[in-house]
Short mmCIF file of C-alpha atoms in Angstrom, two decimals:
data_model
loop_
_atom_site.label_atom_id
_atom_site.label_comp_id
_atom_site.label_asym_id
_atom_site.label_seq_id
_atom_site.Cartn_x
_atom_site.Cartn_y
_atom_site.Cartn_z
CA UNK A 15 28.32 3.60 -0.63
CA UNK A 16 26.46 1.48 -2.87
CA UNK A 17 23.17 2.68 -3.91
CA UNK A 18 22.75 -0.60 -6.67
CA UNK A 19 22.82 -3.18 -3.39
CA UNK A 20 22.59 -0.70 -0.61
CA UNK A 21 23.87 -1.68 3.38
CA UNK A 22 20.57 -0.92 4.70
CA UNK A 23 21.16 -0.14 8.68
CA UNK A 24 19.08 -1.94 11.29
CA UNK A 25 18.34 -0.93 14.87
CA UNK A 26 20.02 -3.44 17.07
CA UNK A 27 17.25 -6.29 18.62
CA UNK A 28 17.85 -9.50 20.39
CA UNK A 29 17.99 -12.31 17.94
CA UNK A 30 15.09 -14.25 20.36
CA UNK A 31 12.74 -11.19 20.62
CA UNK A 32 13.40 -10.52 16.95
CA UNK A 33 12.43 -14.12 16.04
CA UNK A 34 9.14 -13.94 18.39
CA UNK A 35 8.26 -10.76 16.76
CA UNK A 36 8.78 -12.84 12.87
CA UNK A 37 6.35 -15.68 14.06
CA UNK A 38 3.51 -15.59 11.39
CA UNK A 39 -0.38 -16.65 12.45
CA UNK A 40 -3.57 -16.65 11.06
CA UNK A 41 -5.64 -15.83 14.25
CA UNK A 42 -4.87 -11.95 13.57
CA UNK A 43 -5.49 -11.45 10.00
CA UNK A 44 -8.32 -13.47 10.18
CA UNK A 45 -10.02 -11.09 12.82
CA UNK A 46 -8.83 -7.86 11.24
CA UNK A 47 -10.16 -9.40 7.64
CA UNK A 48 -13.23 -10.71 8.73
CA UNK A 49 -14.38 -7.03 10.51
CA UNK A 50 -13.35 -5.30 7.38
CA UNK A 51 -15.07 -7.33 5.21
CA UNK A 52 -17.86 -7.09 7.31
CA UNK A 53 -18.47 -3.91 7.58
CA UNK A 54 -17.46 -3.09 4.02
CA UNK A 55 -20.49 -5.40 3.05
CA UNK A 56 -22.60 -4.30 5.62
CA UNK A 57 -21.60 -0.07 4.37
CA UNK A 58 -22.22 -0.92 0.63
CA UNK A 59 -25.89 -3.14 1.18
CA UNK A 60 -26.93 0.03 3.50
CA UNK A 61 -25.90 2.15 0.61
CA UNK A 62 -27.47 0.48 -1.71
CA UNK A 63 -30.95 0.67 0.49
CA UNK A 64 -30.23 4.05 0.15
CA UNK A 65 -29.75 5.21 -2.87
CA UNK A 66 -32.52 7.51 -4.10
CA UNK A 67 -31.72 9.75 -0.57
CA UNK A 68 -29.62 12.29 0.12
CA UNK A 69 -28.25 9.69 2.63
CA UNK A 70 -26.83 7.39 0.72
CA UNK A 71 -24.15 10.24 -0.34
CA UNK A 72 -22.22 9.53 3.23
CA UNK A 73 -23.08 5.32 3.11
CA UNK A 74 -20.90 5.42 -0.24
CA UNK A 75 -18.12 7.67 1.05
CA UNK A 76 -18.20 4.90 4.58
CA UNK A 77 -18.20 1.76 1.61
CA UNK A 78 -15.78 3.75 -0.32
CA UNK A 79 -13.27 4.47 2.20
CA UNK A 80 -13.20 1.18 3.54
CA UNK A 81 -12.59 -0.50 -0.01
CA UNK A 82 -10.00 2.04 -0.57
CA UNK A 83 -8.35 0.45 2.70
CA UNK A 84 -8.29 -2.94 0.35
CA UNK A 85 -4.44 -1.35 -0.15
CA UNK A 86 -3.31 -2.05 3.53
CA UNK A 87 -3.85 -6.14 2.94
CA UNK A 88 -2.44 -6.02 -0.46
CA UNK A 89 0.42 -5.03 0.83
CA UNK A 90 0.21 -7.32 3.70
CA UNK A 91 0.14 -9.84 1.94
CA UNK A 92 2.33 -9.49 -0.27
CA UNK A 93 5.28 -9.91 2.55
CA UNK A 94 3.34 -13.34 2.80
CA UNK A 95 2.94 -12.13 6.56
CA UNK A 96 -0.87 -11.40 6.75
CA UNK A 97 -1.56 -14.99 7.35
CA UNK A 98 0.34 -17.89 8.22
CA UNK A 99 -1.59 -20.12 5.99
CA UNK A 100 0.00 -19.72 2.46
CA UNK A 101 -3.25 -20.82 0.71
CA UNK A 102 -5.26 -18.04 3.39
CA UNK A 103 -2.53 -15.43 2.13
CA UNK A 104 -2.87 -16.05 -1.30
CA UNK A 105 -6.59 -16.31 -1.71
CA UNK A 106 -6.99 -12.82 -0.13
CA UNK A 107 -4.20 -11.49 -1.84
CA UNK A 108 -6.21 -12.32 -4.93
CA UNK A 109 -9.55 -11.27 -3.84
CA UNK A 110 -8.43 -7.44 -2.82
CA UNK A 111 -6.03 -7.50 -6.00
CA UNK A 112 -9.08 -7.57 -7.97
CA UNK A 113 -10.86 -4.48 -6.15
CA UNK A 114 -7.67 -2.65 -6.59
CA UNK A 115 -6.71 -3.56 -10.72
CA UNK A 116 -3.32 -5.22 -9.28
CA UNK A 117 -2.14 -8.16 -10.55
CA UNK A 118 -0.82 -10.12 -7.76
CA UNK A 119 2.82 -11.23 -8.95
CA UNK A 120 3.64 -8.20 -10.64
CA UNK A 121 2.75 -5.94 -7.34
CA UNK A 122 4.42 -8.19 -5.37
CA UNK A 123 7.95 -7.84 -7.14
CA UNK A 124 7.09 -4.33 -7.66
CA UNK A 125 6.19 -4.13 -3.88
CA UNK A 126 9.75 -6.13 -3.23
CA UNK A 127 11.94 -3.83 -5.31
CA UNK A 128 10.54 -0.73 -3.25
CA UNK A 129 11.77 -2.19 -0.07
CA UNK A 130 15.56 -3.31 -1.33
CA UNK A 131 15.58 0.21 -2.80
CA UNK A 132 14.00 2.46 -0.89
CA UNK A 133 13.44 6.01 -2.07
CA UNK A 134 16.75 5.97 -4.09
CA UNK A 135 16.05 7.32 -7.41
CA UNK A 136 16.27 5.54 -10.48
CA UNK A 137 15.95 2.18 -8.57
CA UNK A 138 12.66 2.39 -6.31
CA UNK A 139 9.73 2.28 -8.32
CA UNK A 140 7.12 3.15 -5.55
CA UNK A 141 8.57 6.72 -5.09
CA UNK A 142 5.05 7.94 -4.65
CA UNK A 143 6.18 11.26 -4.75
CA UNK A 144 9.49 12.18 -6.62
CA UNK A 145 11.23 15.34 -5.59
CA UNK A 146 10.60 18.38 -6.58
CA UNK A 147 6.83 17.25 -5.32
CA UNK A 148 4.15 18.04 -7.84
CA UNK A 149 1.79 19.82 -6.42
CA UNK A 150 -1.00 18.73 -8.83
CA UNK A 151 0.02 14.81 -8.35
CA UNK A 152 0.11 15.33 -4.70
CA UNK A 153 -3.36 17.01 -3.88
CA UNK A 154 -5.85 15.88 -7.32
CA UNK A 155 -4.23 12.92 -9.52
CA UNK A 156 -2.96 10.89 -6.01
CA UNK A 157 -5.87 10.99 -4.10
CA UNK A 158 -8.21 9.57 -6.18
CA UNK A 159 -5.28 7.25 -7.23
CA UNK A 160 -5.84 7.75 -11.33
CA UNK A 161 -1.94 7.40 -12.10
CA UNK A 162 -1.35 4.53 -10.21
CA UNK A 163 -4.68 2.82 -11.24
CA UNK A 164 -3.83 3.76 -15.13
CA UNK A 165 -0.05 2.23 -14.35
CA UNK A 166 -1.45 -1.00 -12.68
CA UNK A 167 -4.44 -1.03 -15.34
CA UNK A 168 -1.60 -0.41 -18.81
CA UNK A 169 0.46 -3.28 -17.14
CA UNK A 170 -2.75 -6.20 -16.83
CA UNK A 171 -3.46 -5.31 -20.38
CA UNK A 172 -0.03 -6.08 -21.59
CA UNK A 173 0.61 -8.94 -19.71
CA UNK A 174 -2.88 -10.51 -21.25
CA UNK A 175 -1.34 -9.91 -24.67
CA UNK A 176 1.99 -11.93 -23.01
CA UNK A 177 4.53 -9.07 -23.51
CA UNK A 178 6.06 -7.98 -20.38
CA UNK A 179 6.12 -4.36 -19.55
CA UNK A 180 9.77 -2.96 -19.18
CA UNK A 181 9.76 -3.39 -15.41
CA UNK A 182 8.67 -6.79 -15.08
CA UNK A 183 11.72 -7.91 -17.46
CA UNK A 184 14.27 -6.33 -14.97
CA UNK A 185 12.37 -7.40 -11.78
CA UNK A 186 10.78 -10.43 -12.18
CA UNK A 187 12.42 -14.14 -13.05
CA UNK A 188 10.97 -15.65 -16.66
CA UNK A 189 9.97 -18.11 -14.90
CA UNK A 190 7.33 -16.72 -12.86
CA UNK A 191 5.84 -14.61 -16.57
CA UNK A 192 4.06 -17.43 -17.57
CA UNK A 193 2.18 -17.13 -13.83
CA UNK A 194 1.83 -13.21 -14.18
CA UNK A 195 0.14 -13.63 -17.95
CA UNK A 196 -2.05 -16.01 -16.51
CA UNK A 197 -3.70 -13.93 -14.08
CA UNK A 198 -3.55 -10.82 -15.68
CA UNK A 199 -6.03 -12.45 -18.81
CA UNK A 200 -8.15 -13.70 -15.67
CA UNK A 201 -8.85 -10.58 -14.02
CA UNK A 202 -9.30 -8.51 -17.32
CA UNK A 203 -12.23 -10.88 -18.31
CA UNK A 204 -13.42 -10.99 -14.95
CA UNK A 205 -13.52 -6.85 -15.24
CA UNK A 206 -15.09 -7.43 -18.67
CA UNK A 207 -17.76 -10.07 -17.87
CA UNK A 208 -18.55 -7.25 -15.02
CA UNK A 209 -19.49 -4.24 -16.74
CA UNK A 210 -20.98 -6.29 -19.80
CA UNK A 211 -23.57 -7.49 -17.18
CA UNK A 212 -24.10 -3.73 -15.67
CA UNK A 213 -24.44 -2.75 -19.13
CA UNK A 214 -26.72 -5.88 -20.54
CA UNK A 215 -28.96 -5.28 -17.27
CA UNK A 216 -28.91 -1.31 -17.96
CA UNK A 217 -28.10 -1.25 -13.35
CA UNK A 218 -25.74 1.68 -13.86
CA UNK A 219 -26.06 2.58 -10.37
CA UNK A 220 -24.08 -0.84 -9.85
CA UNK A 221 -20.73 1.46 -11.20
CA UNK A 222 -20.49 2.70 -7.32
CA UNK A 223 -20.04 -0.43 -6.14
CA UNK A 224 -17.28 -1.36 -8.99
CA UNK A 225 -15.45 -0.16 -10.19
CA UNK A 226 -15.87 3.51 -8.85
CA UNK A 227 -14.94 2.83 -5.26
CA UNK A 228 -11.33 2.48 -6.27
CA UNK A 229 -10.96 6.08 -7.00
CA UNK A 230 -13.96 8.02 -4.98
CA UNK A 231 -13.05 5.79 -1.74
CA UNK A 232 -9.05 6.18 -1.89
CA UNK A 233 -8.81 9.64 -0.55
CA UNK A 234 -8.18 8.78 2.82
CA UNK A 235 -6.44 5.95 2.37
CA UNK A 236 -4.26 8.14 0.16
CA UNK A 237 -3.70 10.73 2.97
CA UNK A 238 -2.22 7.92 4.82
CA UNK A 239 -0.02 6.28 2.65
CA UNK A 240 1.04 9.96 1.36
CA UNK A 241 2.69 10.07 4.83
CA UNK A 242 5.31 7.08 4.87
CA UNK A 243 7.92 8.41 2.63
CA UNK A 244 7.16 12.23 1.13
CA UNK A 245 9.63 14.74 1.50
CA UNK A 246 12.33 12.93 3.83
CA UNK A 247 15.57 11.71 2.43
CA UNK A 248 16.66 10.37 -0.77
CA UNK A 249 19.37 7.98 -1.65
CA UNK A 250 20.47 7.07 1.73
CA UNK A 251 20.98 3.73 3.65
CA UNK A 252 19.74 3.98 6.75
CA UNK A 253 15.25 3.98 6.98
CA UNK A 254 15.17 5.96 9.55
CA UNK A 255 15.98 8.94 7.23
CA UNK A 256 13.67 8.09 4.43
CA UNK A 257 10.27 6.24 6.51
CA UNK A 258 8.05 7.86 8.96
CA UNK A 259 6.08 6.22 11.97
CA UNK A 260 2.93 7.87 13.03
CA UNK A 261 1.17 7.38 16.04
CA UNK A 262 -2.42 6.33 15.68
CA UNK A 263 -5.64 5.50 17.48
CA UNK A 264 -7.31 2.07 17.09
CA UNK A 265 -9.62 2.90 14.05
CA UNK A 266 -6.42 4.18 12.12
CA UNK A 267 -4.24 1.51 13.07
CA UNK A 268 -7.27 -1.53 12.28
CA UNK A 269 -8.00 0.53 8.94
CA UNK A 270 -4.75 0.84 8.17
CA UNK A 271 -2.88 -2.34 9.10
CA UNK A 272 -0.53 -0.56 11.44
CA UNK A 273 1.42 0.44 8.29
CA UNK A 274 1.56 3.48 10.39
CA UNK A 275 4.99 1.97 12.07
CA UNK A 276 6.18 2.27 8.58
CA UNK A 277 9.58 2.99 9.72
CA UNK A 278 10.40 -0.22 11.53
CA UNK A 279 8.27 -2.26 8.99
CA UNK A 280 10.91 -1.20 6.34
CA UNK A 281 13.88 -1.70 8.99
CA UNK A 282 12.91 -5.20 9.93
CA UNK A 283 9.66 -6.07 6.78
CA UNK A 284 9.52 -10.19 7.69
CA UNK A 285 7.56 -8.87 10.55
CA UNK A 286 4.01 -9.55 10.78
CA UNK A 287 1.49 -6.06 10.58
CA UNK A 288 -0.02 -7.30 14.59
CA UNK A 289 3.78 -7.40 15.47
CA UNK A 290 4.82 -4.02 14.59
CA UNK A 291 3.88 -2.40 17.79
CA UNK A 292 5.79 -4.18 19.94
CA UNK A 293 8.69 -3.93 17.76
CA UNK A 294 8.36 -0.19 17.97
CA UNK A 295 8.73 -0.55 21.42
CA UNK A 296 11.89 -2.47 21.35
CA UNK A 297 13.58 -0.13 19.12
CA UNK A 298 12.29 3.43 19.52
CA UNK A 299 14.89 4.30 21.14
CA UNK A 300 17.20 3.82 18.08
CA UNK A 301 15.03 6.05 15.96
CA UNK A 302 13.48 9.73 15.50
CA UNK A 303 10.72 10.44 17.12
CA UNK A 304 7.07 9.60 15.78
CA UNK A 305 4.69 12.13 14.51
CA UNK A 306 1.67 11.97 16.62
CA UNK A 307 -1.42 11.48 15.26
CA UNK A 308 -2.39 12.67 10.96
CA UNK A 309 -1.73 16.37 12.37
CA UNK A 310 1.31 15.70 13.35
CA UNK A 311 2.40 13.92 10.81
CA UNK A 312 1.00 16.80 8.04
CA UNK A 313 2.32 19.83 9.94
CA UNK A 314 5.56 17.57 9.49
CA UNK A 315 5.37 17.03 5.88
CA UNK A 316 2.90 20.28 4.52
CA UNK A 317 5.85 22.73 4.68
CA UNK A 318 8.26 20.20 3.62
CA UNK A 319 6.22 19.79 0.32
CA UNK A 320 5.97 23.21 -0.04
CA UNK A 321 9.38 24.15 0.10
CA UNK A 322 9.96 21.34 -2.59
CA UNK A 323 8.11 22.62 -4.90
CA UNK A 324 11.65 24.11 -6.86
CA UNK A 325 14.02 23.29 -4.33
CA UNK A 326 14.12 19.11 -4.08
CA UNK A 327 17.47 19.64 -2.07
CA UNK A 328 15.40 20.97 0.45
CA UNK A 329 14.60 17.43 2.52
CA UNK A 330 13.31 17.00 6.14
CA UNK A 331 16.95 16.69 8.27
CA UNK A 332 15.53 14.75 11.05
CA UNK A 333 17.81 13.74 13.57
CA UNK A 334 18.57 10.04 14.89
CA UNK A 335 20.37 8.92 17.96
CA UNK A 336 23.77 8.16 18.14
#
């Protein structure tokens, strides 16, 4: 076994079901975008009304927890599934790369590394949480998302400047630098021109709109994501030893992008987020059984993290069919 170009398996599918499932369209993403954007406006103008009452405390945790959900189309699109249209997939990318301090090429590499290397150690740099699990990372830095906002925020200051963080030299062709520099001095004086008008027109209260939402509003999204990977299996080839699928209602699922099938979108990632259901379906049967529902899935991992805390040898030994 090669861990440097691993043999990922994949849970046998009909080539012609497999290549229905792959078929990219807009109509989806569209839908699911427009409703979240919708509401996210319609949560931070009623918060706004608000403010000066004791309920505008739960209209900013609604706004907030719905930007913090600006993670799930990131990472959409940055399979280039979201939308069929590449000029739909890029202009959103953009837009929710901005609330999030994520520069779009970098991420996306990033993003693309984590899947050809999942959870193997010294490869996969989205190992959210390395084993033995810090307990401090896990339940205060994490879920308000300050280490990976510092990371992301480090790396769009250096690329400004033009000098390449250590990462993007390994991952990312020279050719696409010039691209990543580009953007990066964009969105910094974006951020900039921001908070120099917030400051110049003394509307402090402006901060909870931006840039505060990206850490007050990613707790839940950060209970999610928490779920996909933590405490299962390191350096191994075979997804459905290091990924967990969850089981959700329709809120979670829309909210989330039904990243919750986050075991077969690592086995099979060219398919499209409104696809992922009916993939689960045609290869369930090849794979452990989900956790049902955020309980489920947190009595799963709670005493798996726990036991980690010295003992990182210690990993879930889930079972998979024969």
């Amino acid at each position: 076994m090669s861990l440097e170009k691993p043999d990922w398996y994949r849970a046998p599918i009909d080539r012609d079901q497999l290549r229905m499932l792959t078929k990219r369209r807009d109509g989806p993403g569209l839908i699911w975008f427009g409703v979240w954007l919708a509401l996210l406006l319609f949560s931070g103008g009623l918060a706004w009304f608000l403010m000066g009452s004791w309920w505008a405390i739960p209209a900013f945790l609604v706004f907030g927890t719905l930007y913090g959900f600006a993670e799930s189309i990131a990472h959409e699109c940055s399979h280039s599934t979201a939308f069929k249209s590449k000029r739909l997939n890029e202009g959103i990318y953009l837009f929710v790369s901005f609330l999030l301090f994520k520069e779009r090429t970098y991420h996306r590499w990033m993003h693309g590394r984590h899947h050809t290397h999942t959870i193997i150690k010294g490869q996969d740099p989205e190992i959210q949480h390395p084993q033995p699990i810090n307990l401090v990372r896990f339940f205060a830095l994490e879920p308000l998302r300050l280490t990976s906002t510092y990371h992301f925020f480090t790396v769009l200051m250096s690329h400004s400047l033009n000098r390449p963080v250590r990462n993007a030299t390994a991952w990312i062709p020279r050719g696409k630098h010039k691209k990543m520099f580009f953007w990066s001095r964009i969105q910094l004086t974006t951020y900039l021109s921001v908070l120099c008008a917030i400051g110049w027109s003394q509307s402090w209260a402006l901060l909870l709109l931006f840039p505060a939402p990206r850490f007050y509003g990613a707790i839940v999204q950060t209970l999610f994501s928490s779920t996909q990977h933590t405490g299962l299996a390191e350096n191994v080839e075979d997804h459905r030893l290091n990924s967990r699928t969850i089981l959700l209602g329709p809120v979670g699922r829309f909210l989330y992008w039904n990243m919750n099938y986050h075991l077969e979108h690592h086995m099979y990632p060219t398919v499209p987020f409104h696809s992922l259901p009916r993939l689960h379906e045609e290869i369930k049967h090849h794979c452990p059984p989900p956790c049902h529902g955020m309980l489920g899935a947190y009595r799963e991992l709670l005493p798996i993290i726990w036991n980690k805390r010295q003992n990182a040898s210690s990993a879930d030994k889930r079972e998979v069919p024969a």
